[in-house]
Amino acid sequence: MSDSIKVQPRHEEAYIRNTVRDPTQEDINFPRKRYFFGTEGRNLMLHISIAGSLGFLLFGYDQGVLSGLNAADEFLSTFNRPSSALLGTINAIYEIGCFCGAVSCFIVGERLGRRKCIFVGATLQFLGAVLQASSFTVPQLIVGRIVCGWGNGFNTATTPLWVSELAPAKSRGRHVAIEGNLIAFGIVIASYLNIGMSYTSGPAQWRFPIAFQGLFIVLQVLWVYLLPESPRWLSQHGRHGEALDILAQLQGKGVAHDEVTVLKKKRVIDISLALESKEGPWKFSEIFKSGPLKIRRRYLLAIGAQAMQQLSGINVLVYYAPHTLTTDLGLSYETALQFAAGLADTYWVFSFIGVFWLDQMSRRKPLFVGAFICGLCFLCAGVLQAEATNARASASLAFFFLYEATFAVGWLPVPWLYPAEIMPLRHRTHCAALATASDWIFNYMIVQITPVSIANIRWKTYMIFFVLNMAFAVIVFLFYPETSGRTLEEIDFLFSGENDRIFVVDRKLRLTPGFRSRMGRAESEELEAANYQISEDSSSTENVQEKVAI
């Protein structure tokens, strides 16, 4: 028997028998709903990925569009040419809105559900876009940035969770990596739109690019409206027939509600929910408790992953590439926009590596190897700009391109996926919200201080990010377990038994067997790995062994 099989203690067996309900005839006969015009199976999952990705395309677009406007004369003159500190605030206040959105999702997300949170976020983003595009004063622009960010906080805290709870284990990384790819593509769209609008004059030069994001918001709302809710969330809220229907439609075209694989998937969700709800309603104090599932450690890993993503320095380039190139390296506005578009292209193209091979590459390696390379890029760029000449400045730009390529492979998708993977369902919404909040608060810090830092210590700014990236490579290597190829329910037991240890590597710095990837297993092995052995009491005529897999 696989060492990953978890045999429940007898008191938990009894609790499961008394708590977990078998599907009723009403559940099995639940009227089949039509999602996305009758799409089922892999095609339905594809549309779920596209809908989730539209929200992240909007996220990338909103980051990229202001990057180009930071150096646009028409934009700057409308707001009386703000100082570096005020320009940093105008950019960074968006992240404060995102932080508030993630915290709001922490409070109300579990009650609203995944889809409603996305709808709330989209509404706020649309209102924020209108406020920004119609601004004539800095206060209105700032309010618009906050409201738009508030909506994006809802979106980014919920969308990876929604997609990962619907996706199968073997392709979960790919589906969330598509979201990262669309972040980069949103930046590409914004960059080229800024280039096109730079040839115009008047307020439309900056108002139209900001207003244009409304198109993506409408598309996202329409797409999500046609798609299902998370079956895990539905099961948690007693809507079992609907959850069973969605699991059947995700399984394949025409799959019946009482098909064995569908019932097994529903069974493991219900067992996990039963075990997680044993201690009553979720309480905030649980964040700080460890217990057998190591909940506190999981929160730290998830929050740490997203904090490190921002502290690695990506938004030094995403937000301020044109500004830095015009003020620090003396390039013209048009040339700076073209270089920024080239960086965005690099970011997007290399993000396809994660889309196609993230599950095969694992989660850990793209992070610790990527952090090491990103750190070297900042080191080389800083050294070259210490005594800048035209040749040295051009060479330093090459390392910015290498940085964007490396970051896009691992650090772009994995931190958005990891919080949804690492947490049990009981904590998943709250953890995703807190991890996203940490992402945004550190994003705010970087975006706020970057223009001031570049203006005062110039190339030494890059040395800070060199040190941080090297530290992150070590942290990921020592403390972050591999999650690829495991079912979400299987990950519940990741830190139990022999895996109850602080470091995930042994004395020879090799990843211990219990923390390694489970990619490449046959379906029968996946079934066994997610096995729950539930013994019937003495009055039962036989022992029933439920083998389940997601």
Coordinates of C-alpha atoms in Angstrom, one line a residue:
M1 CA 0.0 0.0 0.0
S2 CA 1.3 3.5 -0.9
D3 CA 2.8 5.4 2.0
S4 CA 0.7 8.4 0.9
I5 CA -2.5 6.5 1.8
K6 CA -4.1 8.0 4.9
V7 CA -5.9 5.6 7.2
Q8 CA -8.3 7.6 9.4
P9 CA -8.2 7.0 13.2
R10 CA -11.3 5.1 14.5
H11 CA -12.9 8.2 16.0
E12 CA -12.6 9.9 12.7
E13 CA -14.0 6.9 10.9
A14 CA -17.1 7.1 13.2
Y15 CA -17.4 10.8 12.6
I16 CA -17.2 10.4 8.8
R17 CA -19.8 7.6 8.9
N18 CA -22.2 9.8 10.9
T19 CA -21.5 13.0 9.0
V20 CA -20.9 12.2 5.3
R21 CA -24.1 11.7 3.4
D22 CA -24.4 9.5 0.3
P23 CA -25.9 11.1 -2.8
T24 CA -29.7 11.0 -2.6
Q25 CA -31.9 10.1 -5.6
E26 CA -32.8 13.8 -5.7
D27 CA -29.1 14.6 -6.1
I28 CA -28.6 12.0 -8.9
N29 CA -31.8 13.2 -10.7
F30 CA -30.8 16.9 -10.3
P31 CA -31.8 18.7 -13.5
R32 CA -28.7 19.0 -15.8
K33 CA -27.8 22.7 -16.3
R34 CA -26.3 24.0 -19.5
Y35 CA -22.9 25.8 -19.1
F36 CA -21.5 27.9 -21.9
F37 CA -24.1 26.8 -24.5
G38 CA -23.9 23.1 -23.5
T39 CA -20.1 22.7 -23.4
E40 CA -18.8 19.8 -21.3
G41 CA -15.6 18.0 -20.4
R42 CA -12.3 19.5 -21.5
N43 CA -13.9 22.2 -23.5
L44 CA -15.8 23.4 -20.4
M45 CA -12.6 23.5 -18.5
L46 CA -11.0 25.5 -21.3
H47 CA -13.7 28.2 -21.1
I48 CA -13.3 28.3 -17.3
S49 CA -9.6 29.0 -17.8
I50 CA -10.4 31.7 -20.4
A51 CA -12.8 33.4 -18.0
G52 CA -10.3 33.4 -15.2
S53 CA -7.6 34.6 -17.5
L54 CA -9.7 37.6 -18.7
G55 CA -9.6 38.9 -15.1
F56 CA -5.9 38.6 -15.0
L57 CA -5.6 40.2 -18.5
L58 CA -7.4 43.2 -17.0
F59 CA -5.0 43.1 -14.1
G60 CA -2.0 43.2 -16.4
Y61 CA -3.5 45.8 -18.7
D62 CA -4.2 48.2 -15.7
Q63 CA -0.6 47.8 -14.6
G64 CA 0.8 48.4 -18.1
V65 CA -1.3 51.3 -19.2
L66 CA -0.2 53.6 -16.4
S67 CA 3.4 52.6 -17.0
G68 CA 3.3 54.3 -20.4
L69 CA 1.3 57.3 -19.2
N70 CA 3.8 58.0 -16.4
A71 CA 6.0 59.7 -19.1
A72 CA 3.3 61.1 -21.3
D73 CA 3.4 64.9 -21.6
E74 CA -0.4 65.2 -21.9
F75 CA -1.0 63.1 -18.8
L76 CA 1.6 64.9 -16.7
S77 CA 0.4 68.4 -17.8
T78 CA -3.2 67.5 -16.9
F79 CA -2.2 66.8 -13.3
N80 CA 0.3 69.8 -13.0
R81 CA 3.4 67.6 -13.5
P82 CA 3.4 65.7 -10.2
S83 CA 6.7 65.2 -8.3
S84 CA 8.3 61.8 -8.2
A85 CA 6.8 61.2 -4.8
L86 CA 3.3 62.1 -5.9
L87 CA 3.7 60.1 -9.1
G88 CA 4.6 57.1 -7.0
T89 CA 1.5 57.6 -4.9
I90 CA -0.7 57.8 -8.0
N91 CA 0.7 54.5 -9.2
A92 CA 0.9 52.8 -5.8
I93 CA -2.5 53.8 -4.4
Y94 CA -4.0 51.2 -6.8
E95 CA -2.3 48.5 -4.8
I96 CA -3.9 49.9 -1.6
G97 CA -7.3 49.4 -3.3
C98 CA -6.2 45.8 -4.3
F99 CA -5.2 45.2 -0.7
C100 CA -8.6 46.4 0.6
G101 CA -10.3 44.2 -2.0
A102 CA -8.4 41.1 -0.9
V103 CA -9.2 41.8 2.8
S104 CA -12.9 42.3 1.8
C105 CA -12.8 39.0 0.1
F106 CA -11.4 37.5 3.3
I107 CA -14.4 38.8 5.2
V108 CA -17.3 38.0 2.7
G109 CA -15.8 35.7 0.1
E110 CA -16.9 32.4 1.7
R111 CA -20.5 33.7 2.0
L112 CA -20.7 35.1 -1.5
G113 CA -19.0 32.2 -3.4
R114 CA -16.4 32.3 -6.1
R115 CA -18.6 33.7 -9.0
K116 CA -20.3 36.4 -7.0
C117 CA -16.9 37.7 -5.8
I118 CA -15.8 38.0 -9.4
F119 CA -19.0 39.9 -10.3
V120 CA -18.5 42.3 -7.4
G121 CA -14.9 42.8 -8.4
A122 CA -15.8 43.5 -12.0
T123 CA -18.4 46.1 -11.0
L124 CA -15.9 48.0 -8.8
Q125 CA -13.3 47.9 -11.6
F126 CA -15.7 49.3 -14.1
L127 CA -16.6 52.1 -11.8
G128 CA -12.9 52.8 -11.1
A129 CA -12.1 52.9 -14.8
V130 CA -14.9 55.5 -15.4
L131 CA -13.6 57.7 -12.5
Q132 CA -10.0 57.6 -13.8
A133 CA -10.9 58.3 -17.4
S134 CA -13.0 61.3 -16.5
S135 CA -10.4 62.8 -14.0
F136 CA -9.3 66.4 -14.1
T137 CA -7.7 66.5 -10.7
V138 CA -5.3 64.3 -8.8
P139 CA -7.8 63.5 -6.0
Q140 CA -10.4 62.1 -8.4
L141 CA -7.7 60.1 -10.2
I142 CA -6.5 58.6 -6.9
V143 CA -10.1 57.7 -5.9
G144 CA -10.6 56.0 -9.3
R145 CA -7.3 54.1 -8.8
I146 CA -8.4 52.9 -5.3
V147 CA -11.9 51.8 -6.5
C148 CA -10.5 50.0 -9.5
G149 CA -7.9 48.3 -7.3
W150 CA -10.6 47.3 -4.8
G151 CA -12.3 45.4 -7.5
N152 CA -9.1 43.8 -8.7
G153 CA -8.4 42.7 -5.2
F154 CA -11.6 40.7 -5.2
N155 CA -10.7 39.3 -8.6
T156 CA -7.2 38.2 -7.9
A157 CA -8.1 36.7 -4.5
T158 CA -10.9 34.6 -6.0
T159 CA -10.1 33.7 -9.6
P160 CA -7.1 31.3 -9.0
L161 CA -9.2 29.7 -6.3
W162 CA -12.2 29.2 -8.6
V163 CA -10.1 27.8 -11.4
S164 CA -8.0 25.4 -9.2
E165 CA -11.1 24.0 -7.5
L166 CA -12.5 23.1 -10.9
A167 CA -9.3 21.9 -12.6
P168 CA -8.0 18.3 -12.4
A169 CA -4.8 17.7 -10.5
K170 CA -2.7 16.8 -13.6
S171 CA -3.4 20.1 -15.4
R172 CA -4.1 22.5 -12.5
G173 CA -0.8 24.3 -12.9
R174 CA -1.4 24.8 -16.7
H175 CA -4.8 26.4 -16.1
V176 CA -3.6 28.8 -13.5
A177 CA -0.4 29.5 -15.6
I178 CA -2.7 30.7 -18.4
E179 CA -3.8 33.4 -16.0
G180 CA -0.2 34.5 -15.5
N181 CA 0.2 34.5 -19.3
L182 CA -2.8 36.8 -19.7
I183 CA -1.3 39.2 -17.1
A184 CA 1.7 39.5 -19.4
F185 CA -0.5 39.8 -22.5
G186 CA -2.5 42.6 -20.8
I187 CA 0.8 44.5 -20.3
V188 CA 1.6 43.9 -24.0
I189 CA -1.8 45.3 -25.1
A190 CA -1.4 48.4 -22.9
S191 CA 2.2 49.0 -24.1
Y192 CA 1.2 49.0 -27.8
L193 CA -1.9 51.0 -27.2
N194 CA 0.3 53.6 -25.5
I195 CA 2.6 53.6 -28.5
G196 CA -0.3 54.1 -30.8
M197 CA -1.8 56.9 -28.7
S198 CA 1.5 58.7 -28.4
Y199 CA 1.0 59.8 -32.0
T200 CA -2.2 61.6 -31.0
S201 CA -2.6 64.8 -29.1
G202 CA -5.1 66.1 -26.5
P203 CA -6.8 64.3 -23.6
A204 CA -7.6 61.2 -25.6
Q205 CA -3.9 60.3 -25.5
W206 CA -4.4 59.1 -22.0
R207 CA -8.1 59.0 -21.3
F208 CA -8.9 56.4 -24.1
P209 CA -6.3 53.8 -22.9
I210 CA -7.7 54.0 -19.3
A211 CA -11.3 53.7 -20.5
F212 CA -10.5 50.8 -22.9
Q213 CA -10.2 48.3 -20.0
G214 CA -14.0 48.5 -19.7
L215 CA -14.2 46.1 -22.7
F216 CA -12.3 43.4 -20.8
I217 CA -14.5 43.9 -17.8
V218 CA -17.7 43.3 -19.8
L219 CA -16.2 40.2 -21.5
Q220 CA -15.2 38.7 -18.2
V221 CA -18.6 39.2 -16.6
L222 CA -20.4 37.6 -19.6
W223 CA -18.0 34.7 -19.7
V224 CA -18.2 33.9 -16.0
Y225 CA -22.0 34.2 -16.0
L226 CA -22.2 31.3 -18.4
L227 CA -19.9 29.0 -16.3
P228 CA -20.4 26.9 -13.1
E229 CA -19.6 27.6 -9.4
S230 CA -17.0 25.6 -7.6
P231 CA -18.4 22.1 -6.7
R232 CA -16.3 22.2 -3.5
W233 CA -18.0 25.5 -2.4
L234 CA -21.4 24.2 -3.4
S235 CA -20.9 21.0 -1.3
Q236 CA -19.8 23.1 1.6
H237 CA -23.0 25.0 1.4
G238 CA -25.3 22.0 1.1
R239 CA -26.0 22.3 -2.7
H240 CA -25.0 18.7 -3.4
G241 CA -27.1 18.0 -6.5
E242 CA -25.7 21.0 -8.3
A243 CA -22.1 20.0 -7.2
L244 CA -22.7 16.5 -8.5
D245 CA -24.0 17.9 -11.8
I246 CA -20.9 20.1 -12.3
L247 CA -18.5 17.2 -11.5
A248 CA -20.2 15.1 -14.1
Q249 CA -20.0 17.7 -16.7
L250 CA -16.4 18.4 -16.0
Q251 CA -15.7 14.6 -16.3
G252 CA -16.8 14.5 -19.9
K253 CA -19.7 14.9 -22.4
G254 CA -22.8 13.1 -21.4
V255 CA -21.4 11.6 -18.2
A256 CA -24.2 10.6 -15.8
H257 CA -24.5 11.9 -12.3
D258 CA -24.3 8.3 -10.9
E259 CA -21.2 7.4 -12.9
V260 CA -18.7 5.8 -10.5
T261 CA -15.8 8.3 -11.0
V262 CA -18.2 11.2 -10.4
L263 CA -19.5 9.7 -7.2
K264 CA -16.0 9.0 -6.0
K265 CA -14.9 12.6 -6.6
K266 CA -18.0 13.9 -4.7
R267 CA -17.3 11.4 -1.9
V268 CA -13.7 12.7 -1.3
I269 CA -14.9 16.3 -1.3
D270 CA -17.5 15.4 1.3
I271 CA -15.1 13.5 3.5
S272 CA -12.6 16.4 3.4
L273 CA -15.3 18.8 4.3
A274 CA -16.5 16.6 7.2
L275 CA -13.0 16.4 8.7
E276 CA -12.4 20.1 8.3
S277 CA -15.7 21.1 9.8
K278 CA -15.3 18.8 12.8
E279 CA -14.3 21.8 15.0
G280 CA -17.2 23.9 14.1
P281 CA -17.3 27.3 12.2
W282 CA -14.0 28.7 11.0
K283 CA -12.4 31.1 13.5
F284 CA -9.7 33.7 12.8
S285 CA -7.5 32.2 15.6
E286 CA -7.1 29.0 13.6
I287 CA -4.6 30.9 11.4
F288 CA -2.1 30.9 14.3
K289 CA -2.6 27.3 15.3
S290 CA -0.5 24.4 13.9
G291 CA -2.3 21.1 14.6
P292 CA -1.8 17.9 12.6
L293 CA -2.4 19.7 9.3
K294 CA 0.2 22.4 10.1
I295 CA -2.2 25.2 9.2
R296 CA 0.0 28.0 10.5
R297 CA 2.9 26.8 8.4
R298 CA 0.7 26.6 5.3
Y299 CA -0.5 30.2 5.8
L300 CA 3.2 31.3 6.1
L301 CA 4.1 29.5 2.9
A302 CA 1.3 30.9 0.9
I303 CA 1.6 34.5 2.1
G304 CA 5.4 34.3 1.7
A305 CA 5.2 33.1 -1.9
Q306 CA 3.1 36.1 -2.9
A307 CA 5.2 38.6 -0.8
M308 CA 8.4 37.3 -2.4
Q309 CA 6.8 37.7 -5.9
Q310 CA 6.5 41.5 -5.4
L311 CA 9.8 41.9 -3.4
S312 CA 11.7 40.3 -6.3
G313 CA 11.4 43.7 -8.2
I314 CA 9.2 42.9 -11.1
N315 CA 7.2 46.1 -10.8
V316 CA 10.3 48.2 -11.0
L317 CA 10.2 47.3 -14.7
V318 CA 6.4 46.8 -15.2
Y319 CA 5.4 50.2 -13.8
Y320 CA 8.4 52.4 -14.3
A321 CA 10.3 51.1 -17.4
P322 CA 9.5 54.2 -19.6
H323 CA 9.9 56.6 -16.7
T324 CA 13.3 55.1 -15.8
L325 CA 14.5 55.0 -19.4
T326 CA 13.6 58.7 -20.0
T327 CA 14.8 60.1 -16.7
D328 CA 17.8 57.8 -15.8
L329 CA 19.1 56.8 -19.2
G330 CA 18.0 59.9 -21.2
L331 CA 16.0 58.1 -23.9
S332 CA 13.2 59.9 -25.8
Y333 CA 9.6 59.1 -24.7
E334 CA 8.8 57.3 -28.0
T335 CA 12.0 55.2 -27.7
A336 CA 11.3 54.4 -24.1
L337 CA 7.8 53.2 -25.0
Q338 CA 9.2 50.9 -27.7
F339 CA 11.7 49.4 -25.2
A340 CA 8.9 49.0 -22.7
A341 CA 6.8 47.2 -25.3
G342 CA 9.8 44.9 -26.0
L343 CA 10.1 44.1 -22.3
A344 CA 6.3 43.3 -22.3
D345 CA 6.7 41.1 -25.4
T346 CA 9.5 39.1 -23.7
Y347 CA 7.4 38.8 -20.5
W348 CA 4.4 37.4 -22.5
V349 CA 6.3 35.1 -24.8
F350 CA 8.3 33.4 -22.0
S351 CA 5.1 33.0 -19.9
F352 CA 4.0 30.4 -22.4
I353 CA 6.7 28.0 -21.0
G354 CA 4.6 27.9 -17.8
V355 CA 1.4 27.4 -19.7
F356 CA 2.7 24.2 -21.5
W357 CA 5.2 22.8 -19.0
L358 CA 4.6 24.2 -15.5
D359 CA 3.2 20.9 -14.2
Q360 CA 6.1 19.0 -15.7
M361 CA 8.7 21.5 -14.4
S362 CA 7.2 21.3 -10.8
R363 CA 6.6 24.3 -8.6
R364 CA 9.9 24.6 -6.7
K365 CA 12.5 24.6 -9.4
P366 CA 11.2 27.6 -11.4
L367 CA 11.1 29.5 -8.1
F368 CA 14.5 29.0 -6.6
V369 CA 16.4 28.8 -9.9
G370 CA 14.4 31.8 -11.2
A371 CA 15.1 33.8 -8.1
F372 CA 18.9 33.1 -8.4
I373 CA 18.9 34.2 -12.1
C374 CA 16.7 37.3 -11.4
G375 CA 19.1 38.3 -8.7
L376 CA 22.1 38.0 -11.0
C377 CA 20.3 40.2 -13.6
F378 CA 19.8 43.0 -11.1
L379 CA 23.4 42.7 -10.0
C380 CA 24.7 43.0 -13.6
A381 CA 22.3 45.8 -14.5
G382 CA 23.3 47.8 -11.4
V383 CA 27.1 47.3 -12.0
L384 CA 26.7 48.4 -15.6
Q385 CA 24.7 51.5 -14.7
A386 CA 27.1 52.6 -11.9
E387 CA 29.2 54.4 -14.4
A388 CA 26.8 54.6 -17.3
T389 CA 27.9 55.1 -20.9
N390 CA 25.8 54.5 -24.0
A391 CA 27.3 51.1 -24.4
R392 CA 27.0 50.1 -20.7
A393 CA 23.4 51.4 -20.6
S394 CA 22.5 49.3 -23.6
A395 CA 24.1 46.3 -22.0
S396 CA 22.2 46.8 -18.8
L397 CA 18.9 46.7 -20.8
A398 CA 19.8 43.2 -22.0
F399 CA 19.7 42.0 -18.4
F400 CA 16.3 43.6 -17.9
F401 CA 15.1 41.5 -20.8
L402 CA 16.6 38.4 -19.3
Y403 CA 15.0 39.2 -15.9
E404 CA 11.6 39.5 -17.5
A405 CA 12.0 36.2 -19.4
T406 CA 13.1 34.4 -16.2
F407 CA 10.5 35.8 -14.0
A408 CA 7.7 34.9 -16.4
V409 CA 8.5 31.2 -16.3
G410 CA 8.0 30.6 -12.6
W411 CA 7.5 33.6 -10.5
L412 CA 4.6 34.9 -12.6
P413 CA 2.3 31.9 -12.3
V414 CA 3.3 29.8 -9.2
P415 CA 2.6 32.3 -6.4
W416 CA -0.9 32.7 -7.7
L417 CA -1.4 28.9 -7.7
Y418 CA 0.4 27.9 -4.5
P419 CA -2.1 29.4 -1.9
A420 CA -5.0 27.6 -3.6
E421 CA -3.0 24.3 -3.6
I422 CA -1.4 24.3 -0.2
M423 CA -4.5 24.9 1.9
P424 CA -7.4 22.6 3.0
L425 CA -10.8 23.7 1.7
R426 CA -11.8 25.0 5.2
H427 CA -9.0 27.6 4.9
R428 CA -8.7 28.1 1.2
T429 CA -10.8 31.2 0.7
H430 CA -9.2 33.0 3.7
C431 CA -5.7 31.9 2.8
A432 CA -6.1 33.0 -0.8
A433 CA -7.4 36.4 0.4
L434 CA -4.5 36.9 2.9
A435 CA -1.9 35.8 0.4
T436 CA -3.3 38.2 -2.2
A437 CA -3.4 41.0 0.4
S438 CA 0.3 40.4 1.1
D439 CA 1.0 40.5 -2.6
W440 CA -0.7 43.9 -2.9
I441 CA 0.7 45.5 0.2
F442 CA 4.3 44.7 -0.9
N443 CA 3.4 45.7 -4.4
Y444 CA 2.3 49.0 -3.0
M445 CA 5.6 49.4 -1.1
I446 CA 7.7 48.7 -4.2
V447 CA 5.7 51.0 -6.6
Q448 CA 5.6 53.8 -4.0
I449 CA 9.4 53.9 -3.3
T450 CA 10.8 53.0 -6.7
P451 CA 10.7 56.5 -8.3
V452 CA 12.1 58.1 -5.1
S453 CA 14.8 55.4 -4.9
I454 CA 15.8 55.7 -8.6
A455 CA 16.0 59.5 -8.2
N456 CA 18.2 59.3 -5.1
I457 CA 20.4 56.2 -5.1
R458 CA 19.9 55.3 -8.8
W459 CA 21.7 52.0 -9.7
K460 CA 22.1 51.0 -6.0
T461 CA 18.3 50.3 -6.1
Y462 CA 19.1 47.2 -8.2
M463 CA 21.5 46.0 -5.5
I464 CA 18.7 45.8 -3.0
F465 CA 16.7 43.5 -5.3
F466 CA 19.9 41.4 -6.0
V467 CA 20.1 40.6 -2.3
L468 CA 16.4 39.9 -1.9
N469 CA 16.3 37.5 -4.8
M470 CA 19.3 35.5 -3.5
A471 CA 17.6 35.2 -0.1
F472 CA 14.3 34.0 -1.8
A473 CA 16.2 31.3 -3.7
V474 CA 17.4 29.9 -0.4
I475 CA 14.0 30.2 1.4
V476 CA 12.2 28.3 -1.4
F477 CA 14.8 25.6 -1.6
L478 CA 14.8 24.9 2.1
F479 CA 11.1 25.3 3.1
Y480 CA 8.7 25.0 0.2
P481 CA 7.4 21.5 -0.6
E482 CA 6.4 20.3 -4.1
T483 CA 2.7 20.2 -4.8
S484 CA 2.5 19.3 -8.5
G485 CA 0.6 16.2 -9.4
R486 CA -1.2 15.9 -6.1
T487 CA -5.0 16.2 -5.6
L488 CA -6.1 19.1 -3.4
E489 CA -7.4 16.6 -0.9
E490 CA -4.1 14.6 -0.9
I491 CA -2.2 17.9 -0.1
D492 CA -4.2 18.1 3.1
F493 CA -1.9 15.4 4.5
L494 CA 1.3 16.8 3.0
F495 CA 3.0 17.5 6.4
S496 CA 1.9 14.4 8.3
G497 CA 3.9 11.4 9.3
E498 CA 7.5 11.4 8.1
N499 CA 6.9 14.8 6.5
D500 CA 6.4 16.5 9.9
R501 CA 9.7 18.4 9.6
I502 CA 10.8 22.0 9.0
F503 CA 13.1 21.6 6.1
V504 CA 11.9 19.9 2.9
V505 CA 15.5 18.7 2.0
D506 CA 17.7 16.2 3.7
R507 CA 21.3 16.7 4.9
K508 CA 22.6 16.1 1.3
L509 CA 20.2 18.9 0.2
R510 CA 18.0 16.5 -1.7
L511 CA 14.2 16.9 -1.6
T512 CA 12.8 14.2 0.7
P513 CA 10.5 11.6 -0.9
G514 CA 7.4 12.8 0.8
F515 CA 7.8 16.3 -0.6
R516 CA 8.5 15.3 -4.2
S517 CA 6.2 15.8 -7.2
R518 CA 3.5 13.2 -8.0
M519 CA 3.3 14.0 -11.7
G520 CA 3.4 11.0 -14.1
R521 CA 1.4 8.6 -11.9
A522 CA -1.0 6.2 -13.6
E523 CA -4.7 6.8 -12.8
S524 CA -4.8 3.8 -10.6
E525 CA -1.9 5.2 -8.5
E526 CA -3.7 8.5 -8.2
L527 CA -6.8 6.6 -6.9
E528 CA -4.7 4.8 -4.3
A529 CA -2.9 8.0 -3.2
A530 CA -6.1 9.7 -2.4
N531 CA -7.5 6.6 -0.7
Y532 CA -9.6 6.9 2.5
Q533 CA -10.2 3.6 4.3
I534 CA -13.4 3.8 6.2
S535 CA -14.3 0.8 8.2
E536 CA -18.0 0.1 8.9
D537 CA -19.1 -0.6 12.5
S538 CA -19.6 -4.2 13.8
S539 CA -23.3 -4.2 12.7
S540 CA -22.3 -3.7 9.1
T541 CA -22.2 -6.7 6.8
E542 CA -18.9 -5.7 5.1
N543 CA -16.1 -3.2 5.2
V544 CA -16.3 -0.6 2.5
Q545 CA -13.1 0.9 1.1
E546 CA -13.7 4.1 -0.8
K547 CA -11.0 4.9 -3.4
V548 CA -11.3 8.4 -4.7
A549 CA -9.4 10.9 -6.9
I550 CA -9.8 14.4 -8.1

